[in-house]
Every structure is written in structure tokens, then in C-alpha cells.
XYZ file of N, CA and C in Angstrom:
216
model
N 119.165 109.143 109.334
C 117.937 109.130 108.557
C 118.148 108.311 107.298
N 117.165 107.566 106.919
C 117.217 106.713 105.735
C 116.582 107.449 104.553
N 117.304 107.507 103.451
C 116.762 108.121 102.242
C 116.499 107.007 101.248
N 115.297 106.969 100.707
C 114.908 105.925 99.775
C 114.823 106.541 98.386
N 115.561 105.980 97.445
C 115.491 106.458 96.064
C 114.479 105.631 95.301
N 114.100 106.086 94.113
C 113.139 105.351 93.295
C 113.590 103.935 93.005
N 114.886 103.756 92.781
C 115.414 102.427 92.496
C 115.291 101.528 93.721
N 115.529 102.081 94.917
C 115.417 101.297 96.148
C 113.980 100.829 96.374
N 113.012 101.697 96.110
C 111.605 101.367 96.329
C 111.189 100.186 95.456
N 111.636 100.166 94.201
C 111.264 99.088 93.293
C 111.802 97.746 93.773
N 112.958 97.767 94.467
C 113.580 96.525 94.918
C 112.995 96.027 96.237
N 112.189 96.837 96.894
C 111.660 96.456 98.199
C 110.444 95.548 98.051
N 110.329 94.552 98.932
C 109.160 93.675 98.900
C 107.932 94.417 99.427
N 106.754 93.862 99.227
C 105.547 94.481 99.775
C 105.633 94.569 101.296
N 105.074 95.622 101.842
C 105.105 95.831 103.283
C 104.024 94.998 103.973
N 104.321 94.457 105.163
C 103.295 93.743 105.912
C 102.327 94.701 106.601
N 102.683 95.986 106.651
C 101.876 96.995 107.325
C 101.422 98.036 106.311
N 100.251 98.550 106.459
C 99.698 99.572 105.567
C 100.040 100.959 106.074
N 100.088 101.934 105.187
C 100.306 103.326 105.563
C 101.764 103.673 105.731
N 101.998 104.802 106.388
C 103.351 105.302 106.556
C 103.805 105.278 108.007
N 102.923 104.915 108.909
C 103.271 104.818 110.322
C 102.585 103.586 110.900
N 103.306 102.861 111.742
C 102.756 101.647 112.352
C 103.150 101.639 113.817
N 102.188 101.396 114.682
C 102.458 101.347 116.118
C 101.801 100.090 116.672
N 102.556 99.323 117.439
C 102.017 98.099 118.007
C 102.819 97.708 119.242
N 102.365 96.727 119.949
C 103.090 96.176 121.090
C 103.423 94.725 120.774
N 104.626 94.500 120.270
C 105.029 93.151 119.884
C 105.251 92.228 121.071
N 105.514 92.786 122.239
C 105.692 91.928 123.407
C 104.436 91.109 123.630
N 103.274 91.743 123.512
C 102.025 91.019 123.710
C 101.863 89.939 122.655
N 102.245 90.229 121.446
C 102.125 89.238 120.383
C 103.056 88.064 120.654
N 104.261 88.315 121.136
C 105.184 87.228 121.447
C 104.728 86.447 122.673
N 104.114 87.126 123.625
C 103.619 86.434 124.812
C 102.580 85.378 124.460
N 101.851 85.590 123.371
C 100.809 84.628 122.994
C 101.360 83.432 122.220
N 102.629 83.490 121.812
C 103.218 82.376 121.057
C 103.302 81.134 121.951
N 102.854 80.004 121.409
C 102.882 78.769 122.188
C 104.068 77.883 121.835
N 104.776 78.220 120.753
C 105.981 77.464 120.407
C 106.928 78.367 119.611
N 108.123 77.871 119.346
C 109.131 78.686 118.673
C 108.752 79.027 117.233
N 107.987 78.166 116.567
C 107.607 78.484 115.185
C 106.682 79.700 115.144
N 105.802 79.856 116.122
C 104.944 81.039 116.182
C 105.765 82.292 116.477
N 106.713 82.188 117.404
C 107.576 83.329 117.715
C 108.411 83.714 116.496
N 108.913 82.723 115.767
C 109.708 82.989 114.569
C 108.871 83.682 113.497
N 107.609 83.306 113.364
C 106.738 83.938 112.378
C 106.536 85.422 112.694
N 106.389 85.738 113.967
C 106.235 87.134 114.385
C 107.514 87.912 114.080
N 108.657 87.317 114.365
C 109.927 87.984 114.084
C 110.158 88.148 112.583
N 109.701 87.173 111.781
C 109.824 87.307 110.319
C 109.045 88.512 109.818
N 107.892 88.806 110.435
C 107.113 89.984 110.061
C 107.953 91.244 110.243
N 108.710 91.307 111.338
C 109.568 92.467 111.575
C 110.686 92.546 110.541
N 111.257 91.408 110.152
C 112.312 91.394 109.138
C 111.752 91.863 107.795
N 110.562 91.394 107.430
C 109.933 91.822 106.174
C 109.664 93.322 106.206
N 109.199 93.833 107.330
C 108.941 95.272 107.450
C 110.241 96.057 107.278
N 111.308 95.591 107.896
C 112.605 96.267 107.745
C 113.054 96.266 106.283
N 112.937 95.139 105.630
C 113.334 95.016 104.230
C 112.469 95.894 103.329
N 111.208 96.112 103.724
C 110.292 96.946 102.934
C 110.492 98.437 103.188
N 111.462 98.795 104.039
C 111.798 100.198 104.214
C 111.334 100.845 105.502
N 110.865 100.054 106.455
C 110.439 100.610 107.742
C 111.639 100.760 108.663
N 111.601 101.751 109.576
C 112.612 101.883 110.610
C 111.947 102.368 111.894
N 112.609 102.093 113.014
C 112.061 102.496 114.310
C 112.253 103.993 114.516
N 111.240 104.647 115.051
C 111.311 106.066 115.376
C 112.038 106.247 116.706
N 111.877 105.290 117.570
C 112.487 105.328 118.899
C 112.805 103.890 119.278
N 113.688 103.686 120.258
C 113.987 102.312 120.683
C 112.721 101.612 121.184
N 112.643 100.303 120.947
C 111.540 99.519 121.500
C 111.663 99.500 123.012
N 110.563 99.771 123.705
C 110.544 99.756 125.164
C 109.367 98.897 125.605
N 109.648 97.887 126.402
C 108.598 96.973 126.887
C 107.762 96.398 125.740
N 108.409 96.116 124.629
C 107.712 95.521 123.493
C 106.940 96.497 122.635
N 106.923 97.777 122.995
C 106.189 98.776 122.214
C 107.042 99.217 121.035
N 106.479 99.131 119.830
C 107.191 99.454 118.608
C 106.498 100.612 117.900
N 107.268 101.630 117.521
C 106.754 102.726 116.699
C 107.690 102.832 115.507
N 107.169 102.520 114.327
C 107.976 102.508 113.111
C 107.345 103.382 112.047
N 108.173 103.880 111.136
C 107.706 104.685 110.009
C 108.415 104.225 108.752
N 107.883 104.672 107.616
C 108.586 104.431 106.352
C 108.405 105.677 105.488
N 109.271 105.815 104.521
C 109.223 106.973 103.626
C 107.961 106.909 102.765
N 107.483 108.075 102.397
C 106.336 108.151 101.508
C 106.718 107.571 100.160
N 105.814 106.810 99.558
C 106.142 106.204 98.251
C 105.515 106.980 97.152
């Protein structure tokens, strides 16, 4: 489990997702990419979310992502 302190929250960038829970199917989003720059942009969104304090609740299966973050 990840524990976020007040100091950690201040250092985190803005989240690309709103709220405290986010559920999506990234496989579908990647399937629509027509070139590597589009695929890279989608993956950057996941990196930004991770840096902003999100973590997976369960392993990704078939592109389905369920992530949460600590209450701010």
C-alpha cells in the first residue's frame, strides 16, 4: 500500500484524471493509435497518472485498467 504524506502531495504534478478512482480500457485507446507518437502520448498519460499518485488496484487484464489514488 502506498502512503502519501503532505510533503509528497505538494511535489506531485496535477493528475490527468479527476476524482479518486479511474476505470478505463486502455487497450481500446491504443488500438485507435495510427502511429507511434499517438501511442506514446497515451502511455505518457499513464506515466503522469503514476507520478501524480495513482496506482493499480488489480493487474491490467485485456487493457482494462482500474486505478485509485489517496484522498487529498
